[in-house]
Amino acid sequence: MLCENCKKNTATYHYKQIINGQMTELHLCPVCAASAAPAGSDFGGFPSLFSSVLRGRTEPARRVCSVCGATSAEIAKSAYAGCSECYKTFAQMFRPYITKLHGHVSHRGRVPLSAKKPEPEADPIEAKLEALKKDLAEAIRTEQFEKAAELRDQINALKPKTQE
């Protein structure tokens, strides 16, 4: 989609405004978005969505990204990180904004099933005890009381071993 202002560059800023149920859209390239909005538009000037937040957040020591060469002043002005390394280099500058936007800086989403830790293997004595309890309940249900008494004795014999 081309910029609605210069009609030359690709529009990367998309503004949508709804006032009293009337929706107005504006699509601008970065150059036009940095300057004032086109005449006749009631959007006003939007230099950058993030630059007002990042402005004043430049670090006292002027840092430079070792990969792309971006400075803290350039990032504060454009609100764009030059590369992925910029997020590490200028972490202190981005942290307040990311915290404000997401509520925290680290990922707090769901963990994929493939990444979950496996359940610890059950104790063989516990497994045997559970099987005996199940057999006991079945013997009582079918009124096999002699078998139930034997199972009860086996369960009682195993209980001290599980408490160790």
CSV table of N, CA and C in Angstrom, one decimal:
chain,number,residue,atom,x,y,z
A,1,MET,N,0.9,-1.2,0.0
A,1,MET,CA,0.0,0.0,0.0
A,1,MET,C,0.9,1.2,0.0
A,2,LEU,N,0.6,2.2,-0.8
A,2,LEU,CA,1.4,3.4,-0.9
A,2,LEU,C,1.0,4.4,0.1
A,3,CYS,N,1.9,5.3,0.4
A,3,CYS,CA,1.6,6.4,1.4
A,3,CYS,C,0.5,7.3,0.8
A,4,GLU,N,-0.4,7.7,1.6
A,4,GLU,CA,-1.5,8.6,1.1
A,4,GLU,C,-1.0,10.0,1.0
A,5,ASN,N,0.1,10.3,1.6
A,5,ASN,CA,0.6,11.7,1.5
A,5,ASN,C,1.5,11.9,0.3
A,6,CYS,N,2.6,11.1,0.1
A,6,CYS,CA,3.6,11.3,-1.0
A,6,CYS,C,3.3,10.4,-2.1
A,7,LYS,N,2.5,9.4,-1.9
A,7,LYS,CA,2.1,8.4,-3.0
A,7,LYS,C,3.4,7.8,-3.7
A,8,LYS,N,4.5,7.7,-3.0
A,8,LYS,CA,5.7,7.1,-3.5
A,8,LYS,C,6.2,5.9,-2.7
A,9,ASN,N,6.3,6.1,-1.4
A,9,ASN,CA,6.8,5.1,-0.5
A,9,ASN,C,5.8,4.2,0.0
A,10,THR,N,6.2,3.0,0.5
A,10,THR,CA,5.3,2.1,1.1
A,10,THR,C,4.8,2.6,2.4
A,11,ALA,N,3.5,2.5,2.7
A,11,ALA,CA,3.0,2.9,4.0
A,11,ALA,C,3.3,1.9,5.1
A,12,THR,N,3.9,2.3,6.1
A,12,THR,CA,4.2,1.4,7.2
A,12,THR,C,3.5,1.9,8.5
A,13,TYR,N,3.0,3.1,8.5
A,13,TYR,CA,2.2,3.6,9.7
A,13,TYR,C,0.8,3.6,9.3
A,14,HIS,N,-0.1,2.9,10.1
A,14,HIS,CA,-1.5,2.9,9.8
A,14,HIS,C,-2.2,3.4,11.0
A,15,TYR,N,-2.9,4.5,10.8
A,15,TYR,CA,-3.6,5.1,11.9
A,15,TYR,C,-5.1,5.0,11.7
A,16,LYS,N,-5.8,4.6,12.7
A,16,LYS,CA,-7.3,4.5,12.6
A,16,LYS,C,-7.9,5.3,13.7
A,17,GLN,N,-8.9,6.1,13.4
A,17,GLN,CA,-9.5,7.0,14.4
A,17,GLN,C,-11.0,6.8,14.3
A,18,ILE,N,-11.6,6.6,15.4
A,18,ILE,CA,-13.1,6.5,15.4
A,18,ILE,C,-13.6,7.6,16.4
A,19,ILE,N,-14.4,8.5,15.8
A,19,ILE,CA,-15.0,9.6,16.6
A,19,ILE,C,-16.5,9.6,16.3
A,20,ASN,N,-17.3,9.4,17.3
A,20,ASN,CA,-18.8,9.4,17.2
A,20,ASN,C,-19.2,8.4,16.1
A,21,GLY,N,-18.6,7.2,16.1
A,21,GLY,CA,-18.9,6.2,15.2
A,21,GLY,C,-18.4,6.4,13.8
A,22,GLN,N,-17.7,7.5,13.5
A,22,GLN,CA,-17.1,7.8,12.2
A,22,GLN,C,-15.7,7.3,12.2
A,23,MET,N,-15.3,6.3,11.3
A,23,MET,CA,-14.0,5.8,11.3
A,23,MET,C,-13.2,6.5,10.1
A,24,THR,N,-12.0,7.0,10.5
A,24,THR,CA,-11.1,7.6,9.5
A,24,THR,C,-9.8,6.8,9.6
A,25,GLU,N,-9.2,6.5,8.4
A,25,GLU,CA,-7.9,5.8,8.4
A,25,GLU,C,-6.9,6.6,7.6
A,26,LEU,N,-5.7,6.5,8.0
A,26,LEU,CA,-4.6,7.2,7.4
A,26,LEU,C,-3.4,6.2,7.3
A,27,HIS,N,-2.8,6.1,6.1
A,27,HIS,CA,-1.7,5.2,5.8
A,27,HIS,C,-0.5,6.1,5.4
A,28,LEU,N,0.6,6.1,6.1
A,28,LEU,CA,1.7,6.9,5.8
A,28,LEU,C,3.0,6.1,5.8
A,29,CYS,N,4.0,6.6,5.0
A,29,CYS,CA,5.3,6.1,5.0
A,29,CYS,C,6.1,6.7,6.2
A,30,PRO,N,7.2,6.2,6.6
A,30,PRO,CA,8.0,6.7,7.7
A,30,PRO,C,8.3,8.2,7.6
A,31,VAL,N,8.7,8.6,6.4
A,31,VAL,CA,9.1,10.0,6.1
A,31,VAL,C,7.9,10.9,6.4
A,32,CYS,N,6.7,10.6,5.8
A,32,CYS,CA,5.6,11.4,6.0
A,32,CYS,C,5.0,11.4,7.4
A,33,ALA,N,5.1,10.2,8.1
A,33,ALA,CA,4.7,10.1,9.4
A,33,ALA,C,5.5,10.9,10.4
A,34,ALA,N,6.8,11.1,10.0
A,34,ALA,CA,7.7,11.9,10.9
A,34,ALA,C,7.4,13.4,10.8
A,35,SER,N,6.9,13.8,9.6
A,35,SER,CA,6.4,15.2,9.5
A,35,SER,C,5.0,15.3,9.8
A,36,ALA,N,4.4,16.4,9.6
A,36,ALA,CA,3.0,16.6,9.9
A,36,ALA,C,2.1,15.7,9.0
A,37,ALA,N,0.9,15.4,9.4
A,37,ALA,CA,-0.1,14.7,8.6
A,37,ALA,C,-0.5,15.6,7.4
A,38,PRO,N,-1.0,15.0,6.3
A,38,PRO,CA,-1.4,15.8,5.2
A,38,PRO,C,-2.5,16.7,5.5
A,39,ALA,N,-2.6,17.8,4.7
A,39,ALA,CA,-3.6,18.8,4.9
A,39,ALA,C,-5.0,18.2,4.7
A,40,GLY,N,-6.0,18.7,5.5
A,40,GLY,CA,-7.3,18.1,5.4
A,40,GLY,C,-7.5,16.9,6.3
A,41,SER,N,-6.5,16.4,6.9
A,41,SER,CA,-6.6,15.3,7.8
A,41,SER,C,-6.7,15.8,9.2
A,42,ASP,N,-7.6,15.2,10.0
A,42,ASP,CA,-7.8,15.6,11.3
A,42,ASP,C,-7.0,14.8,12.3
A,43,PHE,N,-6.0,14.1,11.8
A,43,PHE,CA,-5.2,13.2,12.6
A,43,PHE,C,-4.1,14.0,13.4
A,44,GLY,N,-3.7,15.1,12.9
A,44,GLY,CA,-2.6,15.9,13.5
A,44,GLY,C,-1.3,15.2,13.2
A,45,GLY,N,-0.2,15.7,13.7
A,45,GLY,CA,1.1,15.2,13.4
A,45,GLY,C,1.5,14.0,14.3
A,46,PHE,N,2.0,12.9,13.8
A,46,PHE,CA,2.4,11.8,14.5
A,46,PHE,C,3.8,11.5,14.2
A,47,PRO,N,4.8,12.1,14.8
A,47,PRO,CA,6.2,11.8,14.4
A,47,PRO,C,6.5,10.3,14.6
A,48,SER,N,6.1,9.8,15.7
A,48,SER,CA,6.3,8.4,16.0
A,48,SER,C,5.5,8.0,17.1
A,49,LEU,N,5.0,6.8,17.1
A,49,LEU,CA,4.2,6.3,18.2
A,49,LEU,C,5.0,6.2,19.5
A,50,PHE,N,6.3,5.8,19.4
A,50,PHE,CA,7.1,5.5,20.5
A,50,PHE,C,8.1,6.6,20.8
A,51,SER,N,8.4,7.5,19.9
A,51,SER,CA,9.4,8.5,20.2
A,51,SER,C,9.2,9.3,21.4
A,52,SER,N,7.9,9.7,21.6
A,52,SER,CA,7.6,10.5,22.8
A,52,SER,C,7.9,9.7,24.1
A,53,VAL,N,7.7,8.4,24.1
A,53,VAL,CA,8.0,7.6,25.2
A,53,VAL,C,9.5,7.5,25.4
A,54,LEU,N,10.2,7.2,24.3
A,54,LEU,CA,11.7,7.0,24.4
A,54,LEU,C,12.5,8.3,24.5
A,55,ARG,N,11.9,9.4,24.1
A,55,ARG,CA,12.6,10.7,24.2
A,55,ARG,C,12.8,11.0,25.6
A,56,GLY,N,14.0,11.4,26.0
A,56,GLY,CA,14.3,11.6,27.4
A,56,GLY,C,14.8,10.4,28.1
A,57,ARG,N,14.7,9.3,27.4
A,57,ARG,CA,15.2,8.0,28.0
A,57,ARG,C,16.6,7.6,27.5
A,58,THR,N,17.2,8.6,26.8
A,58,THR,CA,18.6,8.3,26.4
A,58,THR,C,19.5,8.1,27.6
A,59,GLU,N,20.4,7.3,27.5
A,59,GLU,CA,21.3,7.1,28.6
A,59,GLU,C,22.4,8.2,28.6
A,60,PRO,N,22.9,8.5,29.8
A,60,PRO,CA,23.8,9.6,29.9
A,60,PRO,C,25.1,9.3,29.1
A,61,ALA,N,25.6,8.0,29.2
A,61,ALA,CA,26.7,7.6,28.4
A,61,ALA,C,26.2,7.3,27.0
A,62,ARG,N,26.7,7.9,26.0
A,62,ARG,CA,26.2,7.6,24.6
A,62,ARG,C,26.7,6.2,24.2
A,63,ARG,N,25.7,5.3,24.1
A,63,ARG,CA,26.0,4.0,23.7
A,63,ARG,C,25.8,3.8,22.2
A,64,VAL,N,26.6,2.9,21.6
A,64,VAL,CA,26.5,2.6,20.2
A,64,VAL,C,26.4,1.1,20.0
A,65,CYS,N,25.5,0.6,19.2
A,65,CYS,CA,25.3,-0.8,18.9
A,65,CYS,C,26.5,-1.3,18.2
A,66,SER,N,27.1,-2.4,18.6
A,66,SER,CA,28.3,-2.9,18.0
A,66,SER,C,28.0,-3.6,16.6
A,67,VAL,N,26.8,-3.9,16.3
A,67,VAL,CA,26.4,-4.6,15.1
A,67,VAL,C,26.0,-3.5,14.0
A,68,CYS,N,25.0,-2.7,14.3
A,68,CYS,CA,24.5,-1.8,13.3
A,68,CYS,C,25.0,-0.3,13.4
A,69,GLY,N,25.6,0.0,14.6
A,69,GLY,CA,26.1,1.3,14.7
A,69,GLY,C,25.1,2.4,15.2
A,70,ALA,N,23.9,1.9,15.6
A,70,ALA,CA,22.8,2.9,16.0
A,70,ALA,C,23.2,3.4,17.4
A,71,THR,N,22.9,4.7,17.6
A,71,THR,CA,23.2,5.3,18.9
A,71,THR,C,21.9,5.4,19.7
A,72,SER,N,22.0,5.7,21.0
A,72,SER,CA,20.8,5.8,21.8
A,72,SER,C,20.0,7.0,21.4
A,73,ALA,N,20.6,8.1,20.9
A,73,ALA,CA,19.9,9.2,20.5
A,73,ALA,C,19.1,8.9,19.2
A,74,GLU,N,19.6,8.2,18.3
A,74,GLU,CA,18.9,7.8,17.1
A,74,GLU,C,17.7,6.9,17.4
A,75,ILE,N,17.9,6.0,18.3
A,75,ILE,CA,16.8,5.1,18.7
A,75,ILE,C,15.7,5.8,19.4
A,76,ALA,N,16.1,6.8,20.2
A,76,ALA,CA,15.1,7.6,20.9
A,76,ALA,C,14.3,8.4,19.9
A,77,LYS,N,15.0,8.9,18.9
A,77,LYS,CA,14.3,9.8,17.9
A,77,LYS,C,13.4,9.0,17.0
A,78,SER,N,13.9,7.8,16.5
A,78,SER,CA,13.1,7.1,15.5
A,78,SER,C,12.2,6.0,16.2
A,79,ALA,N,12.5,5.6,17.4
A,79,ALA,CA,11.7,4.6,18.1
A,79,ALA,C,11.8,3.2,17.4
A,80,TYR,N,12.9,3.0,16.7
A,80,TYR,CA,13.2,1.8,16.0
A,80,TYR,C,14.5,1.3,16.4
A,81,ALA,N,14.6,0.0,16.8
A,81,ALA,CA,15.9,-0.6,17.0
A,81,ALA,C,16.5,-1.0,15.7
A,82,GLY,N,17.7,-0.7,15.5
A,82,GLY,CA,18.4,-1.0,14.3
A,82,GLY,C,18.6,-2.5,14.0
A,83,CYS,N,18.8,-3.3,15.0
A,83,CYS,CA,18.9,-4.7,14.8
A,83,CYS,C,18.6,-5.5,16.1
A,84,SER,N,18.7,-6.8,16.1
A,84,SER,CA,18.3,-7.5,17.3
A,84,SER,C,19.3,-7.2,18.4
A,85,GLU,N,20.5,-6.9,18.1
A,85,GLU,CA,21.5,-6.6,19.1
A,85,GLU,C,21.2,-5.3,19.9
A,86,CYS,N,20.5,-4.4,19.2
A,86,CYS,CA,20.1,-3.2,19.9
A,86,CYS,C,19.3,-3.4,21.1
A,87,TYR,N,18.4,-4.4,21.1
A,87,TYR,CA,17.6,-4.7,22.3
A,87,TYR,C,18.5,-5.1,23.5
A,88,LYS,N,19.6,-5.7,23.3
A,88,LYS,CA,20.5,-6.0,24.3
A,88,LYS,C,21.3,-4.8,24.7
A,89,THR,N,21.8,-4.1,23.7
A,89,THR,CA,22.7,-2.9,24.0
A,89,THR,C,21.9,-1.8,24.7
A,90,PHE,N,20.7,-1.6,24.3
A,90,PHE,CA,19.9,-0.5,24.9
A,90,PHE,C,18.7,-1.0,25.8
A,91,ALA,N,19.0,-2.1,26.4
A,91,ALA,CA,18.0,-2.7,27.3
A,91,ALA,C,17.4,-1.8,28.3
A,92,GLN,N,18.3,-1.0,29.0
A,92,GLN,CA,17.8,-0.1,30.0
A,92,GLN,C,16.9,1.0,29.5
A,93,MET,N,17.1,1.3,28.2
A,93,MET,CA,16.3,2.4,27.6
A,93,MET,C,14.9,1.8,27.2
A,94,PHE,N,14.9,0.5,26.7
A,94,PHE,CA,13.6,-0.1,26.3
A,94,PHE,C,12.8,-0.7,27.5
A,95,ARG,N,13.5,-1.1,28.5
A,95,ARG,CA,12.8,-1.8,29.6
A,95,ARG,C,11.6,-1.0,30.2
A,96,PRO,N,11.6,0.3,30.5
A,96,PRO,CA,10.4,0.9,31.0
A,96,PRO,C,9.2,0.9,30.1
A,97,TYR,N,9.5,1.1,28.8
A,97,TYR,CA,8.4,1.1,27.8
A,97,TYR,C,7.8,-0.3,27.7
A,98,ILE,N,8.7,-1.3,27.6
A,98,ILE,CA,8.2,-2.7,27.4
A,98,ILE,C,7.4,-3.1,28.7
A,99,THR,N,7.8,-2.7,29.9
A,99,THR,CA,7.1,-3.0,31.1
A,99,THR,C,5.8,-2.3,31.1
A,100,LYS,N,5.7,-1.1,30.6
A,100,LYS,CA,4.5,-0.3,30.6
A,100,LYS,C,3.5,-1.0,29.6
A,101,LEU,N,4.0,-1.5,28.5
A,101,LEU,CA,3.2,-2.0,27.5
A,101,LEU,C,2.7,-3.4,27.8
A,102,HIS,N,3.6,-4.3,28.4
A,102,HIS,CA,3.3,-5.7,28.6
A,102,HIS,C,3.1,-6.0,30.1
A,103,GLY,N,3.5,-5.1,31.0
A,103,GLY,CA,3.4,-5.4,32.4
A,103,GLY,C,4.6,-6.1,33.0
A,104,HIS,N,5.5,-6.6,32.2
A,104,HIS,CA,6.7,-7.3,32.6
A,104,HIS,C,7.6,-7.4,31.5
A,105,VAL,N,8.9,-7.7,31.7
A,105,VAL,CA,9.9,-7.7,30.7
A,105,VAL,C,10.1,-9.1,30.2
A,106,SER,N,10.0,-10.1,31.0
A,106,SER,CA,10.3,-11.5,30.6
A,106,SER,C,9.0,-12.2,30.1
A,107,HIS,N,9.2,-13.2,29.3
A,107,HIS,CA,8.1,-13.9,28.8
A,107,HIS,C,7.3,-14.7,29.9
A,108,ARG,N,6.0,-14.6,29.9
A,108,ARG,CA,5.2,-15.2,30.9
A,108,ARG,C,4.1,-16.0,30.3
A,109,GLY,N,4.2,-16.4,29.1
A,109,GLY,CA,3.2,-17.2,28.4
A,109,GLY,C,3.2,-18.6,28.7
A,110,ARG,N,2.4,-19.4,28.0
A,110,ARG,CA,2.3,-20.8,28.2
A,110,ARG,C,3.6,-21.5,27.8
A,111,VAL,N,3.9,-22.7,28.3
A,111,VAL,CA,5.0,-23.5,28.0
A,111,VAL,C,4.5,-24.6,27.0
A,112,PRO,N,5.2,-24.8,25.9
A,112,PRO,CA,4.7,-25.8,25.0
A,112,PRO,C,4.8,-27.2,25.6
A,113,LEU,N,4.0,-28.1,25.2
A,113,LEU,CA,4.0,-29.4,25.8
A,113,LEU,C,5.3,-30.1,25.7
A,114,SER,N,5.9,-29.9,24.5
A,114,SER,CA,7.2,-30.5,24.3
A,114,SER,C,8.3,-30.0,25.2
A,115,ALA,N,8.1,-28.9,25.8
A,115,ALA,CA,9.2,-28.3,26.7
A,115,ALA,C,8.9,-28.6,28.2
A,116,LYS,N,7.8,-29.2,28.5
A,116,LYS,CA,7.5,-29.5,29.9
A,116,LYS,C,8.4,-30.6,30.4
A,117,LYS,N,8.7,-30.5,31.7
A,117,LYS,CA,9.6,-31.5,32.3
A,117,LYS,C,8.8,-32.8,32.5
A,118,PRO,N,9.4,-33.9,32.3
A,118,PRO,CA,8.7,-35.2,32.5
A,118,PRO,C,8.4,-35.4,33.9
A,119,GLU,N,7.2,-36.1,34.2
A,119,GLU,CA,6.8,-36.4,35.5
A,119,GLU,C,7.8,-37.4,36.1
A,120,PRO,N,8.2,-37.2,37.4
A,120,PRO,CA,9.1,-38.2,38.0
A,120,PRO,C,8.4,-39.6,38.0
A,121,GLU,N,9.2,-40.6,37.9
A,121,GLU,CA,8.6,-42.0,37.9
A,121,GLU,C,8.1,-42.3,39.3
A,122,ALA,N,7.0,-43.0,39.3
A,122,ALA,CA,6.3,-43.3,40.6
A,122,ALA,C,7.2,-44.4,41.3
A,123,ASP,N,7.1,-44.4,42.6
A,123,ASP,CA,7.8,-45.4,43.4
A,123,ASP,C,7.1,-46.8,43.1
A,124,PRO,N,7.9,-47.8,42.9
A,124,PRO,CA,7.2,-49.1,42.6
A,124,PRO,C,6.4,-49.6,43.7
A,125,ILE,N,6.7,-49.3,45.0
A,125,ILE,CA,5.9,-49.8,46.1
A,125,ILE,C,4.6,-49.0,46.1
A,126,GLU,N,4.7,-47.7,45.8
A,126,GLU,CA,3.4,-46.9,45.7
A,126,GLU,C,2.5,-47.4,44.6
A,127,ALA,N,3.1,-47.8,43.5
A,127,ALA,CA,2.3,-48.3,42.4
A,127,ALA,C,1.6,-49.6,42.8
A,128,LYS,N,2.4,-50.5,43.5
A,128,LYS,CA,1.8,-51.8,43.9
A,128,LYS,C,0.7,-51.5,44.9
A,129,LEU,N,0.9,-50.6,45.8
A,129,LEU,CA,-0.1,-50.3,46.9
A,129,LEU,C,-1.4,-49.8,46.2
A,130,GLU,N,-1.3,-48.9,45.2
A,130,GLU,CA,-2.4,-48.4,44.5
A,130,GLU,C,-3.2,-49.5,43.8
A,131,ALA,N,-2.4,-50.5,43.2
A,131,ALA,CA,-3.1,-51.6,42.5
A,131,ALA,C,-3.8,-52.5,43.5
A,132,LEU,N,-3.2,-52.7,44.7
A,132,LEU,CA,-3.8,-53.5,45.7
A,132,LEU,C,-5.1,-52.9,46.2
A,133,LYS,N,-5.1,-51.6,46.4
A,133,LYS,CA,-6.3,-50.9,46.9
A,133,LYS,C,-7.4,-51.0,45.9
A,134,LYS,N,-7.0,-50.9,44.6
A,134,LYS,CA,-8.0,-51.0,43.5
A,134,LYS,C,-8.6,-52.4,43.5
A,135,ASP,N,-7.8,-53.5,43.7
A,135,ASP,CA,-8.2,-54.8,43.8
A,135,ASP,C,-9.1,-55.1,45.0
A,136,LEU,N,-8.7,-54.4,46.1
A,136,LEU,CA,-9.5,-54.5,47.3
A,136,LEU,C,-10.9,-54.0,47.2
A,137,ALA,N,-11.0,-52.8,46.5
A,137,ALA,CA,-12.3,-52.2,46.3
A,137,ALA,C,-13.2,-53.1,45.4
A,138,GLU,N,-12.6,-53.7,44.4
A,138,GLU,CA,-13.3,-54.6,43.5
A,138,GLU,C,-13.7,-55.8,44.2
A,139,ALA,N,-12.9,-56.4,45.1
A,139,ALA,CA,-13.3,-57.6,45.9
A,139,ALA,C,-14.4,-57.3,46.8
A,140,ILE,N,-14.4,-56.1,47.5
A,140,ILE,CA,-15.5,-55.7,48.3
A,140,ILE,C,-16.8,-55.5,47.5
A,141,ARG,N,-16.7,-54.9,46.4
A,141,ARG,CA,-17.9,-54.7,45.5
A,141,ARG,C,-18.5,-56.0,45.1
A,142,THR,N,-17.7,-57.0,44.8
A,142,THR,CA,-18.2,-58.3,44.3
A,142,THR,C,-18.4,-59.3,45.5
A,143,GLU,N,-18.3,-58.8,46.7
A,143,GLU,CA,-18.5,-59.6,48.0
A,143,GLU,C,-17.6,-60.8,48.1
A,144,GLN,N,-16.4,-60.6,47.7
A,144,GLN,CA,-15.3,-61.7,47.9
A,144,GLN,C,-14.5,-61.3,49.1
A,145,PHE,N,-15.1,-61.6,50.3
A,145,PHE,CA,-14.5,-61.1,51.5
A,145,PHE,C,-13.2,-61.8,51.9
A,146,GLU,N,-13.1,-63.0,51.6
A,146,GLU,CA,-11.8,-63.7,51.9
A,146,GLU,C,-10.7,-63.1,51.1
A,147,LYS,N,-10.9,-62.9,49.8
A,147,LYS,CA,-9.9,-62.3,49.0
A,147,LYS,C,-9.6,-60.8,49.5
A,148,ALA,N,-10.7,-60.1,49.9
A,148,ALA,CA,-10.5,-58.8,50.4
A,148,ALA,C,-9.7,-58.8,51.6
A,149,ALA,N,-9.8,-59.8,52.5
A,149,ALA,CA,-9.0,-59.8,53.7
A,149,ALA,C,-7.6,-60.1,53.4
A,150,GLU,N,-7.3,-60.9,52.4
A,150,GLU,CA,-5.9,-61.1,52.0
A,150,GLU,C,-5.3,-59.9,51.4
A,151,LEU,N,-6.0,-59.2,50.6
A,151,LEU,CA,-5.5,-57.9,50.0
A,151,LEU,C,-5.3,-56.9,51.1
A,152,ARG,N,-6.2,-56.8,52.1
A,152,ARG,CA,-6.0,-55.8,53.2
A,152,ARG,C,-4.7,-56.1,53.9
A,153,ASP,N,-4.4,-57.4,54.2
A,153,ASP,CA,-3.2,-57.8,54.9
A,153,ASP,C,-1.9,-57.4,54.0
A,154,GLN,N,-2.0,-57.6,52.7
A,154,GLN,CA,-0.9,-57.2,51.9
A,154,GLN,C,-0.7,-55.7,51.9
A,155,ILE,N,-1.8,-54.9,51.9
A,155,ILE,CA,-1.7,-53.5,51.9
A,155,ILE,C,-1.1,-53.0,53.2
A,156,ASN,N,-1.5,-53.6,54.4
A,156,ASN,CA,-1.0,-53.3,55.7
A,156,ASN,C,0.5,-53.6,55.8
A,157,ALA,N,0.9,-54.7,55.1
A,157,ALA,CA,2.3,-55.0,55.1
A,157,ALA,C,3.2,-54.0,54.3
A,158,LEU,N,2.6,-53.5,53.2
A,158,LEU,CA,3.3,-52.5,52.4
A,158,LEU,C,3.4,-51.1,53.0
A,159,LYS,N,2.4,-50.7,53.8
A,159,LYS,CA,2.3,-49.3,54.3
A,159,LYS,C,3.5,-48.9,55.1
A,160,PRO,N,4.1,-49.7,56.0
A,160,PRO,CA,5.3,-49.2,56.6
A,160,PRO,C,6.5,-48.9,55.7
A,161,LYS,N,6.5,-49.7,54.6
A,161,LYS,CA,7.6,-49.4,53.6
A,161,LYS,C,7.5,-48.1,52.9
A,162,THR,N,6.3,-47.7,52.7
A,162,THR,CA,6.0,-46.4,52.0
A,162,THR,C,6.3,-45.2,52.9
A,163,GLN,N,6.2,-45.4,54.2
A,163,GLN,CA,6.4,-44.3,55.1
A,163,GLN,C,7.8,-44.1,55.5
A,164,GLU,N,8.7,-44.9,55.0
A,164,GLU,CA,10.1,-44.8,55.3
A,164,GLU,C,10.8,-43.7,54.6
